[in-house]
């Protein structure tokens, strides 16, 4: 018994520091938010238990449903765009032989910059007299008020977030590509398979675990978007970029309704968890 317990206990000791941090900064705050959502906690620290009143209020709150719609539309734009860009750049890097490390560092560089810095740069690009409109004017297609258009603001923000964050997913997919045995590709070439046939029949099936992981983390990221919106649009124009996280920020730090803000947060947590489980059920079979 002592021999059988030695390895699990040793492994537990190695992960214990991270486990403690996870409990302190993840599990306990989540449980605290769940409890706070059942109160009317305010900025003075005063609170009373109100039970499910906050959830009833949220159900009848048009701002919540509008922000949920905006978040879903943003996710529907951002997630496919980021997965495709990450996959494309990973395939290109996998094919590069000369100066691969330099190209990988250059593509990963936006990921280590701050969202605030990225938002300021892209806000200048999108401005009426910015770089984008300067280029569009030269080809008689502009100027376009991107951040002032309700129909263009979400795609524009998705592009910014994709540029900022695709580097991480690119590295995950590149690692998945490196794990594919080269003998498979060589055998396919000998059999006369084209590049598309090799990608469809070999690369894509063997890359499914990495793709599933990337899809899940990018979906979660899309529901947590805040920094870019705070810096670039402030939820506008006319709340066209008013996401769930921005709604939580307003309820908590503008109106100081911490209990109600926690209610928004718990519903967001449930939505993200449900979507992740659905993705695992239908897309992650045998891939995790």
PDB file of C-alpha atoms in Angstrom:
ATOM      1  CA  UNK A   1       0.000   0.000   0.000  1.00  0.00           C
ATOM      2  CA  UNK A   2       2.832   2.378   0.869  1.00  0.00           C
ATOM      3  CA  UNK A   3       4.525   1.617  -2.459  1.00  0.00           C
ATOM      4  CA  UNK A   4       1.315   2.232  -4.418  1.00  0.00           C
ATOM      5  CA  UNK A   5       0.653   5.541  -2.661  1.00  0.00           C
ATOM      6  CA  UNK A   6       4.178   6.890  -3.114  1.00  0.00           C
ATOM      7  CA  UNK A   7       3.856   8.050  -6.736  1.00  0.00           C
ATOM      8  CA  UNK A   8       0.412   9.738  -6.381  1.00  0.00           C
ATOM      9  CA  UNK A   9       1.504  11.537  -3.207  1.00  0.00           C
ATOM     10  CA  UNK A  10       4.742  12.672  -4.860  1.00  0.00           C
ATOM     11  CA  UNK A  11       2.788  13.993  -7.853  1.00  0.00           C
ATOM     12  CA  UNK A  12       0.329  15.766  -5.544  1.00  0.00           C
ATOM     13  CA  UNK A  13       3.167  17.505  -3.725  1.00  0.00           C
ATOM     14  CA  UNK A  14       4.503  18.847  -7.017  1.00  0.00           C
ATOM     15  CA  UNK A  15       1.126  20.267  -8.101  1.00  0.00           C
ATOM     16  CA  UNK A  16       0.133  21.439  -4.607  1.00  0.00           C
ATOM     17  CA  UNK A  17       1.379  25.065  -4.992  1.00  0.00           C
ATOM     18  CA  UNK A  18      -0.564  25.535  -8.223  1.00  0.00           C
ATOM     19  CA  UNK A  19      -3.577  23.769  -6.717  1.00  0.00           C
ATOM     20  CA  UNK A  20      -3.544  26.153  -3.740  1.00  0.00           C
ATOM     21  CA  UNK A  21      -3.348  29.178  -6.049  1.00  0.00           C
ATOM     22  CA  UNK A  22      -6.183  27.752  -8.156  1.00  0.00           C
ATOM     23  CA  UNK A  23      -8.376  27.344  -5.076  1.00  0.00           C
ATOM     24  CA  UNK A  24      -7.582  30.840  -3.783  1.00  0.00           C
ATOM     25  CA  UNK A  25      -7.939  32.765  -7.058  1.00  0.00           C
ATOM     26  CA  UNK A  26     -10.472  30.625  -8.970  1.00  0.00           C
ATOM     27  CA  UNK A  27     -12.657  28.341  -6.877  1.00  0.00           C
ATOM     28  CA  UNK A  28     -13.159  30.537  -3.791  1.00  0.00           C
ATOM     29  CA  UNK A  29     -13.978  33.715  -5.817  1.00  0.00           C
ATOM     30  CA  UNK A  30     -16.467  31.716  -7.883  1.00  0.00           C
ATOM     31  CA  UNK A  31     -18.167  30.438  -4.749  1.00  0.00           C
ATOM     32  CA  UNK A  32     -18.086  33.955  -3.300  1.00  0.00           C
ATOM     33  CA  UNK A  33     -19.701  35.386  -6.437  1.00  0.00           C
ATOM     34  CA  UNK A  34     -22.408  32.714  -6.269  1.00  0.00           C
ATOM     35  CA  UNK A  35     -23.199  33.762  -2.712  1.00  0.00           C
ATOM     36  CA  UNK A  36     -23.021  37.480  -3.555  1.00  0.00           C
ATOM     37  CA  UNK A  37     -25.517  36.996  -6.408  1.00  0.00           C
ATOM     38  CA  UNK A  38     -28.131  36.168  -3.774  1.00  0.00           C
ATOM     39  CA  UNK A  39     -27.653  39.516  -1.996  1.00  0.00           C
ATOM     40  CA  UNK A  40     -28.005  43.235  -2.691  1.00  0.00           C
ATOM     41  CA  UNK A  41     -24.359  43.957  -1.780  1.00  0.00           C
ATOM     42  CA  UNK A  42     -23.451  47.621  -2.291  1.00  0.00           C
ATOM     43  CA  UNK A  43     -20.313  49.758  -2.213  1.00  0.00           C
ATOM     44  CA  UNK A  44     -20.613  50.402   1.506  1.00  0.00           C
ATOM     45  CA  UNK A  45     -20.311  46.695   2.283  1.00  0.00           C
ATOM     46  CA  UNK A  46     -23.922  46.536   3.448  1.00  0.00           C
ATOM     47  CA  UNK A  47     -26.005  43.652   2.187  1.00  0.00           C
ATOM     48  CA  UNK A  48     -29.172  41.697   2.722  1.00  0.00           C
ATOM     49  CA  UNK A  49     -30.099  38.297   1.388  1.00  0.00           C
ATOM     50  CA  UNK A  50     -32.616  38.730  -1.430  1.00  0.00           C
ATOM     51  CA  UNK A  51     -32.674  35.138  -2.681  1.00  0.00           C
ATOM     52  CA  UNK A  52     -33.577  34.778  -6.338  1.00  0.00           C
ATOM     53  CA  UNK A  53     -34.723  38.393  -6.756  1.00  0.00           C
ATOM     54  CA  UNK A  54     -31.579  39.309  -8.708  1.00  0.00           C
ATOM     55  CA  UNK A  55     -32.166  36.448 -11.129  1.00  0.00           C
ATOM     56  CA  UNK A  56     -35.792  37.493 -11.628  1.00  0.00           C
ATOM     57  CA  UNK A  57     -34.615  41.051 -12.273  1.00  0.00           C
ATOM     58  CA  UNK A  58     -32.024  39.798 -14.748  1.00  0.00           C
ATOM     59  CA  UNK A  59     -34.657  37.749 -16.602  1.00  0.00           C
ATOM     60  CA  UNK A  60     -36.715  40.911 -17.090  1.00  0.00           C
ATOM     61  CA  UNK A  61     -33.725  43.149 -17.872  1.00  0.00           C
ATOM     62  CA  UNK A  62     -33.616  44.137 -21.587  1.00  0.00           C
ATOM     63  CA  UNK A  63     -29.986  45.235 -21.182  1.00  0.00           C
ATOM     64  CA  UNK A  64     -28.989  41.669 -20.319  1.00  0.00           C
ATOM     65  CA  UNK A  65     -30.691  40.150 -23.350  1.00  0.00           C
ATOM     66  CA  UNK A  66     -29.257  42.822 -25.646  1.00  0.00           C
ATOM     67  CA  UNK A  67     -25.754  42.231 -24.290  1.00  0.00           C
ATOM     68  CA  UNK A  68     -26.176  38.466 -24.672  1.00  0.00           C
ATOM     69  CA  UNK A  69     -27.139  38.913 -28.312  1.00  0.00           C
ATOM     70  CA  UNK A  70     -24.133  41.172 -28.921  1.00  0.00           C
ATOM     71  CA  UNK A  71     -21.823  38.655 -27.217  1.00  0.00           C
ATOM     72  CA  UNK A  72     -23.147  35.755 -29.297  1.00  0.00           C
ATOM     73  CA  UNK A  73     -22.745  37.709 -32.535  1.00  0.00           C
ATOM     74  CA  UNK A  74     -19.224  38.706 -31.550  1.00  0.00           C
ATOM     75  CA  UNK A  75     -18.349  35.092 -30.710  1.00  0.00           C
ATOM     76  CA  UNK A  76     -19.772  33.903 -34.039  1.00  0.00           C
ATOM     77  CA  UNK A  77     -17.393  36.300 -35.827  1.00  0.00           C
ATOM     78  CA  UNK A  78     -14.327  36.040 -33.615  1.00  0.00           C
ATOM     79  CA  UNK A  79     -14.041  32.283 -33.052  1.00  0.00           C
ATOM     80  CA  UNK A  80     -14.059  31.095 -36.713  1.00  0.00           C
ATOM     81  CA  UNK A  81     -11.804  33.998 -37.727  1.00  0.00           C
ATOM     82  CA  UNK A  82      -9.226  33.251 -35.019  1.00  0.00           C
ATOM     83  CA  UNK A  83      -9.245  29.485 -35.597  1.00  0.00           C
ATOM     84  CA  UNK A  84      -8.755  29.941 -39.353  1.00  0.00           C
ATOM     85  CA  UNK A  85      -5.975  32.515 -38.938  1.00  0.00           C
ATOM     86  CA  UNK A  86      -4.240  30.361 -36.304  1.00  0.00           C
ATOM     87  CA  UNK A  87      -4.498  27.246 -38.464  1.00  0.00           C
ATOM     88  CA  UNK A  88      -3.299  29.058 -41.579  1.00  0.00           C
ATOM     89  CA  UNK A  89      -0.273  30.597 -39.890  1.00  0.00           C
ATOM     90  CA  UNK A  90       0.577  27.283 -38.191  1.00  0.00           C
ATOM     91  CA  UNK A  91       0.529  25.495 -41.551  1.00  0.00           C
ATOM     92  CA  UNK A  92       2.746  28.177 -43.075  1.00  0.00           C
ATOM     93  CA  UNK A  93       5.231  28.038 -40.196  1.00  0.00           C
ATOM     94  CA  UNK A  94       5.300  24.238 -40.390  1.00  0.00           C
ATOM     95  CA  UNK A  95       6.295  24.502 -44.047  1.00  0.00           C
ATOM     96  CA  UNK A  96       8.964  27.166 -43.460  1.00  0.00           C
ATOM     97  CA  UNK A  97      12.535  25.930 -43.112  1.00  0.00           C
ATOM     98  CA  UNK A  98      14.609  29.115 -43.249  1.00  0.00           C
ATOM     99  CA  UNK A  99      14.435  31.464 -40.189  1.00  0.00           C
ATOM    100  CA  UNK A 100      11.445  29.627 -38.713  1.00  0.00           C
ATOM    101  CA  UNK A 101      12.169  30.888 -35.184  1.00  0.00           C
ATOM    102  CA  UNK A 102      12.205  34.515 -36.320  1.00  0.00           C
ATOM    103  CA  UNK A 103       8.859  34.220 -38.115  1.00  0.00           C
ATOM    104  CA  UNK A 104       7.334  32.412 -35.152  1.00  0.00           C
ATOM    105  CA  UNK A 105       8.490  35.155 -32.768  1.00  0.00           C
ATOM    106  CA  UNK A 106       7.159  37.900 -35.039  1.00  0.00           C
ATOM    107  CA  UNK A 107       3.736  36.269 -35.303  1.00  0.00           C
ATOM    108  CA  UNK A 108       3.587  35.611 -31.567  1.00  0.00           C
ATOM    109  CA  UNK A 109       4.635  39.153 -30.629  1.00  0.00           C
ATOM    110  CA  UNK A 110       1.105  40.704 -30.601  1.00  0.00           C
ATOM    111  CA  UNK A 111       0.035  38.122 -28.007  1.00  0.00           C
ATOM    112  CA  UNK A 112       2.470  39.468 -25.404  1.00  0.00           C
ATOM    113  CA  UNK A 113       1.379  43.081 -25.893  1.00  0.00           C
ATOM    114  CA  UNK A 114      -1.360  44.554 -23.712  1.00  0.00           C
ATOM    115  CA  UNK A 115      -4.953  44.807 -24.899  1.00  0.00           C
ATOM    116  CA  UNK A 116      -4.931  48.498 -23.995  1.00  0.00           C
ATOM    117  CA  UNK A 117      -1.917  49.145 -26.207  1.00  0.00           C
ATOM    118  CA  UNK A 118      -3.453  47.113 -29.045  1.00  0.00           C
ATOM    119  CA  UNK A 119      -6.755  48.970 -28.661  1.00  0.00           C
ATOM    120  CA  UNK A 120      -5.070  52.372 -28.869  1.00  0.00           C
ATOM    121  CA  UNK A 121      -3.152  51.384 -32.003  1.00  0.00           C
ATOM    122  CA  UNK A 122      -6.190  49.938 -33.761  1.00  0.00           C
ATOM    123  CA  UNK A 123      -8.391  52.843 -32.730  1.00  0.00           C
ATOM    124  CA  UNK A 124      -5.980  55.112 -34.583  1.00  0.00           C
ATOM    125  CA  UNK A 125      -6.104  52.753 -37.592  1.00  0.00           C
ATOM    126  CA  UNK A 126      -9.930  52.797 -37.612  1.00  0.00           C
ATOM    127  CA  UNK A 127     -10.353  56.545 -37.078  1.00  0.00           C
ATOM    128  CA  UNK A 128     -11.911  58.724 -39.777  1.00  0.00           C
ATOM    129  CA  UNK A 129      -8.508  60.133 -40.731  1.00  0.00           C
ATOM    130  CA  UNK A 130      -6.585  56.989 -39.807  1.00  0.00           C
ATOM    131  CA  UNK A 131      -4.565  54.474 -41.780  1.00  0.00           C
ATOM    132  CA  UNK A 132      -7.486  52.304 -42.932  1.00  0.00           C
ATOM    133  CA  UNK A 133      -9.499  55.181 -44.350  1.00  0.00           C
ATOM    134  CA  UNK A 134      -6.362  56.596 -45.933  1.00  0.00           C
ATOM    135  CA  UNK A 135      -5.906  53.351 -47.866  1.00  0.00           C
ATOM    136  CA  UNK A 136      -9.614  53.096 -48.738  1.00  0.00           C
ATOM    137  CA  UNK A 137      -9.666  56.671 -50.005  1.00  0.00           C
ATOM    138  CA  UNK A 138      -6.815  55.931 -52.414  1.00  0.00           C
ATOM    139  CA  UNK A 139      -8.941  53.211 -54.075  1.00  0.00           C
ATOM    140  CA  UNK A 140     -12.184  55.260 -53.925  1.00  0.00           C
ATOM    141  CA  UNK A 141     -13.794  53.049 -51.255  1.00  0.00           C
ATOM    142  CA  UNK A 142     -13.696  55.347 -48.271  1.00  0.00           C
ATOM    143  CA  UNK A 143     -13.732  56.894 -45.850  1.00  0.00           C
ATOM    144  CA  UNK A 144     -15.734  54.571 -43.572  1.00  0.00           C
ATOM    145  CA  UNK A 145     -16.626  55.312 -39.962  1.00  0.00           C
ATOM    146  CA  UNK A 146     -15.886  51.827 -38.666  1.00  0.00           C
ATOM    147  CA  UNK A 147     -16.233  52.313 -34.907  1.00  0.00           C
ATOM    148  CA  UNK A 148     -19.284  54.573 -35.329  1.00  0.00           C
ATOM    149  CA  UNK A 149     -21.198  51.990 -37.403  1.00  0.00           C
ATOM    150  CA  UNK A 150     -23.459  49.546 -35.572  1.00  0.00           C
ATOM    151  CA  UNK A 151     -22.999  46.952 -38.317  1.00  0.00           C
ATOM    152  CA  UNK A 152     -19.194  47.240 -38.577  1.00  0.00           C
ATOM    153  CA  UNK A 153     -18.091  47.703 -34.988  1.00  0.00           C
ATOM    154  CA  UNK A 154     -18.258  44.022 -33.951  1.00  0.00           C
ATOM    155  CA  UNK A 155     -16.307  42.710 -36.992  1.00  0.00           C
ATOM    156  CA  UNK A 156     -13.761  45.482 -36.417  1.00  0.00           C
ATOM    157  CA  UNK A 157     -13.347  44.527 -32.755  1.00  0.00           C
ATOM    158  CA  UNK A 158     -13.111  40.838 -33.702  1.00  0.00           C
ATOM    159  CA  UNK A 159     -10.241  41.654 -36.066  1.00  0.00           C
ATOM    160  CA  UNK A 160      -8.405  43.479 -33.266  1.00  0.00           C
ATOM    161  CA  UNK A 161      -8.865  40.617 -30.798  1.00  0.00           C
ATOM    162  CA  UNK A 162      -7.854  38.080 -33.449  1.00  0.00           C
ATOM    163  CA  UNK A 163      -4.671  40.032 -34.249  1.00  0.00           C
ATOM    164  CA  UNK A 164      -3.898  40.277 -30.541  1.00  0.00           C
ATOM    165  CA  UNK A 165      -4.574  36.689 -29.523  1.00  0.00           C
ATOM    166  CA  UNK A 166      -4.122  34.275 -32.433  1.00  0.00           C
ATOM    167  CA  UNK A 167      -0.440  33.681 -31.575  1.00  0.00           C
ATOM    168  CA  UNK A 168      -1.215  31.370 -28.650  1.00  0.00           C
ATOM    169  CA  UNK A 169      -3.561  29.177 -30.666  1.00  0.00           C
ATOM    170  CA  UNK A 170      -1.052  29.200 -33.518  1.00  0.00           C
ATOM    171  CA  UNK A 171       1.601  27.677 -31.247  1.00  0.00           C
ATOM    172  CA  UNK A 172      -0.826  25.027 -29.990  1.00  0.00           C
ATOM    173  CA  UNK A 173      -1.699  24.016 -33.548  1.00  0.00           C
ATOM    174  CA  UNK A 174       1.944  24.149 -34.612  1.00  0.00           C
ATOM    175  CA  UNK A 175       2.799  21.726 -31.805  1.00  0.00           C
ATOM    176  CA  UNK A 176      -0.012  19.471 -33.040  1.00  0.00           C
ATOM    177  CA  UNK A 177       1.403  19.585 -36.570  1.00  0.00           C
ATOM    178  CA  UNK A 178       4.868  18.701 -35.290  1.00  0.00           C
ATOM    179  CA  UNK A 179       3.413  15.636 -33.564  1.00  0.00           C
ATOM    180  CA  UNK A 180       2.141  14.184 -36.854  1.00  0.00           C
ATOM    181  CA  UNK A 181       4.625  11.494 -38.013  1.00  0.00           C
ATOM    182  CA  UNK A 182       6.410  12.529 -41.185  1.00  0.00           C
ATOM    183  CA  UNK A 183       6.164   8.978 -42.503  1.00  0.00           C
ATOM    184  CA  UNK A 184       2.408   9.466 -43.032  1.00  0.00           C
ATOM    185  CA  UNK A 185       2.996  12.432 -45.315  1.00  0.00           C
ATOM    186  CA  UNK A 186       5.799  10.682 -47.166  1.00  0.00           C
ATOM    187  CA  UNK A 187       3.627   7.631 -47.805  1.00  0.00           C
ATOM    188  CA  UNK A 188       0.813   9.886 -49.081  1.00  0.00           C
ATOM    189  CA  UNK A 189       3.222  11.654 -51.470  1.00  0.00           C
ATOM    190  CA  UNK A 190       4.436   8.310 -52.791  1.00  0.00           C
ATOM    191  CA  UNK A 191       0.808   7.314 -53.431  1.00  0.00           C
ATOM    192  CA  UNK A 192       0.317  10.526 -55.426  1.00  0.00           C
ATOM    193  CA  UNK A 193      -1.927  12.398 -52.947  1.00  0.00           C
ATOM    194  CA  UNK A 194      -2.226  16.143 -53.571  1.00  0.00           C
ATOM    195  CA  UNK A 195      -1.581  18.770 -50.913  1.00  0.00           C
ATOM    196  CA  UNK A 196      -5.327  19.180 -50.289  1.00  0.00           C
ATOM    197  CA  UNK A 197      -5.828  15.404 -50.015  1.00  0.00           C
ATOM    198  CA  UNK A 198      -2.964  15.147 -47.513  1.00  0.00           C
ATOM    199  CA  UNK A 199      -4.441  17.977 -45.467  1.00  0.00           C
ATOM    200  CA  UNK A 200      -7.979  16.575 -45.514  1.00  0.00           C
ATOM    201  CA  UNK A 201      -7.138  12.915 -44.924  1.00  0.00           C
ATOM    202  CA  UNK A 202      -4.051  13.098 -42.694  1.00  0.00           C
ATOM    203  CA  UNK A 203      -3.385  16.531 -41.196  1.00  0.00           C
ATOM    204  CA  UNK A 204      -6.929  17.506 -40.210  1.00  0.00           C
ATOM    205  CA  UNK A 205      -7.941  14.193 -38.542  1.00  0.00           C
ATOM    206  CA  UNK A 206      -4.694  13.981 -36.556  1.00  0.00           C
ATOM    207  CA  UNK A 207      -4.965  17.654 -35.591  1.00  0.00           C
ATOM    208  CA  UNK A 208      -8.456  17.311 -34.117  1.00  0.00           C
ATOM    209  CA  UNK A 209      -7.372  17.228 -30.433  1.00  0.00           C
ATOM    210  CA  UNK A 210      -5.429  20.477 -30.812  1.00  0.00           C
ATOM    211  CA  UNK A 211      -8.234  22.042 -32.855  1.00  0.00           C
ATOM    212  CA  UNK A 212     -10.784  21.108 -30.213  1.00  0.00           C
ATOM    213  CA  UNK A 213      -8.648  22.688 -27.483  1.00  0.00           C
ATOM    214  CA  UNK A 214      -8.186  25.860 -29.524  1.00  0.00           C
ATOM    215  CA  UNK A 215     -11.920  26.045 -30.269  1.00  0.00           C
ATOM    216  CA  UNK A 216     -12.805  25.794 -26.582  1.00  0.00           C
ATOM    217  CA  UNK A 217     -10.289  28.390 -25.340  1.00  0.00           C
ATOM    218  CA  UNK A 218     -11.158  30.852 -28.109  1.00  0.00           C
ATOM    219  CA  UNK A 219     -14.875  30.457 -27.409  1.00  0.00           C
ATOM    220  CA  UNK A 220     -14.268  31.210 -23.738  1.00  0.00           C
ATOM    221  CA  UNK A 221     -12.085  34.165 -24.746  1.00  0.00           C
ATOM    222  CA  UNK A 222     -14.832  35.569 -26.964  1.00  0.00           C
ATOM    223  CA  UNK A 223     -17.272  35.628 -24.042  1.00  0.00           C
ATOM    224  CA  UNK A 224     -14.721  37.401 -21.843  1.00  0.00           C
ATOM    225  CA  UNK A 225     -13.888  40.289 -24.185  1.00  0.00           C
ATOM    226  CA  UNK A 226     -13.657  43.567 -22.294  1.00  0.00           C
ATOM    227  CA  UNK A 227     -10.354  45.456 -22.642  1.00  0.00           C
ATOM    228  CA  UNK A 228     -10.677  46.135 -26.361  1.00  0.00           C
ATOM    229  CA  UNK A 229     -14.257  47.341 -26.019  1.00  0.00           C
ATOM    230  CA  UNK A 230     -13.435  49.506 -23.001  1.00  0.00           C
ATOM    231  CA  UNK A 231     -10.572  51.228 -24.821  1.00  0.00           C
ATOM    232  CA  UNK A 232     -12.067  51.494 -28.313  1.00  0.00           C
ATOM    233  CA  UNK A 233     -15.850  51.884 -28.080  1.00  0.00           C
ATOM    234  CA  UNK A 234     -17.073  52.002 -24.479  1.00  0.00           C
ATOM    235  CA  UNK A 235     -19.948  49.712 -25.470  1.00  0.00           C
ATOM    236  CA  UNK A 236     -21.088  51.968 -28.326  1.00  0.00           C
ATOM    237  CA  UNK A 237     -22.284  53.071 -30.717  1.00  0.00           C
ATOM    238  CA  UNK A 238     -25.821  52.774 -29.345  1.00  0.00           C
ATOM    239  CA  UNK A 239     -24.704  49.726 -27.305  1.00  0.00           C
ATOM    240  CA  UNK A 240     -23.802  47.828 -30.484  1.00  0.00           C
ATOM    241  CA  UNK A 241     -20.684  46.515 -28.707  1.00  0.00           C
ATOM    242  CA  UNK A 242     -22.229  46.215 -25.241  1.00  0.00           C
ATOM    243  CA  UNK A 243     -21.154  42.689 -24.239  1.00  0.00           C
ATOM    244  CA  UNK A 244     -21.928  40.702 -21.099  1.00  0.00           C
ATOM    245  CA  UNK A 245     -18.573  41.454 -19.496  1.00  0.00           C
ATOM    246  CA  UNK A 246     -19.026  45.163 -20.167  1.00  0.00           C
ATOM    247  CA  UNK A 247     -22.474  44.934 -18.585  1.00  0.00           C
ATOM    248  CA  UNK A 248     -20.939  43.312 -15.496  1.00  0.00           C
ATOM    249  CA  UNK A 249     -18.379  46.123 -15.328  1.00  0.00           C
ATOM    250  CA  UNK A 250     -21.103  48.787 -15.517  1.00  0.00           C
ATOM    251  CA  UNK A 251     -23.307  47.148 -12.896  1.00  0.00           C
ATOM    252  CA  UNK A 252     -20.418  46.677 -10.494  1.00  0.00           C
ATOM    253  CA  UNK A 253     -18.166  49.693 -10.987  1.00  0.00           C
ATOM    254  CA  UNK A 254     -20.479  52.395 -12.298  1.00  0.00           C
ATOM    255  CA  UNK A 255     -23.735  51.665 -10.502  1.00  0.00           C
ATOM    256  CA  UNK A 256     -22.056  49.799  -7.570  1.00  0.00           C
ATOM    257  CA  UNK A 257     -24.669  47.028  -7.622  1.00  0.00           C
ATOM    258  CA  UNK A 258     -22.214  44.280  -6.738  1.00  0.00           C
ATOM    259  CA  UNK A 259     -24.870  41.687  -5.987  1.00  0.00           C
ATOM    260  CA  UNK A 260     -26.600  42.227  -9.319  1.00  0.00           C
ATOM    261  CA  UNK A 261     -23.251  42.283 -11.140  1.00  0.00           C
ATOM    262  CA  UNK A 262     -22.414  38.929  -9.544  1.00  0.00           C
ATOM    263  CA  UNK A 263     -25.726  37.612 -10.877  1.00  0.00           C
ATOM    264  CA  UNK A 264     -24.670  38.567 -14.418  1.00  0.00           C
ATOM    265  CA  UNK A 265     -21.346  36.865 -13.764  1.00  0.00           C
ATOM    266  CA  UNK A 266     -22.900  33.609 -12.598  1.00  0.00           C
ATOM    267  CA  UNK A 267     -25.205  33.474 -15.621  1.00  0.00           C
ATOM    268  CA  UNK A 268     -22.209  34.119 -17.886  1.00  0.00           C
ATOM    269  CA  UNK A 269     -20.340  31.321 -16.109  1.00  0.00           C
ATOM    270  CA  UNK A 270     -23.263  28.952 -16.713  1.00  0.00           C
ATOM    271  CA  UNK A 271     -23.482  29.925 -20.397  1.00  0.00           C
ATOM    272  CA  UNK A 272     -19.759  29.381 -21.014  1.00  0.00           C
ATOM    273  CA  UNK A 273     -19.826  26.069 -19.140  1.00  0.00           C
ATOM    274  CA  UNK A 274     -22.838  24.872 -21.145  1.00  0.00           C
ATOM    275  CA  UNK A 275     -21.232  25.836 -24.477  1.00  0.00           C
ATOM    276  CA  UNK A 276     -17.968  24.102 -23.502  1.00  0.00           C
ATOM    277  CA  UNK A 277     -19.837  20.918 -22.580  1.00  0.00           C
ATOM    278  CA  UNK A 278     -21.767  21.015 -25.870  1.00  0.00           C
ATOM    279  CA  UNK A 279     -18.517  21.438 -27.791  1.00  0.00           C
ATOM    280  CA  UNK A 280     -16.997  18.516 -25.908  1.00  0.00           C
ATOM    281  CA  UNK A 281     -20.077  16.383 -26.551  1.00  0.00           C
ATOM    282  CA  UNK A 282     -20.288  16.939 -30.298  1.00  0.00           C
ATOM    283  CA  UNK A 283     -16.756  17.935 -31.325  1.00  0.00           C
ATOM    284  CA  UNK A 284     -14.461  16.435 -28.731  1.00  0.00           C
ATOM    285  CA  UNK A 285     -15.347  12.749 -28.875  1.00  0.00           C
ATOM    286  CA  UNK A 286     -12.156  10.764 -28.616  1.00  0.00           C
ATOM    287  CA  UNK A 287     -10.053  13.918 -29.027  1.00  0.00           C
ATOM    288  CA  UNK A 288      -9.327  14.751 -25.377  1.00  0.00           C
TER     289      UNK A 288
END
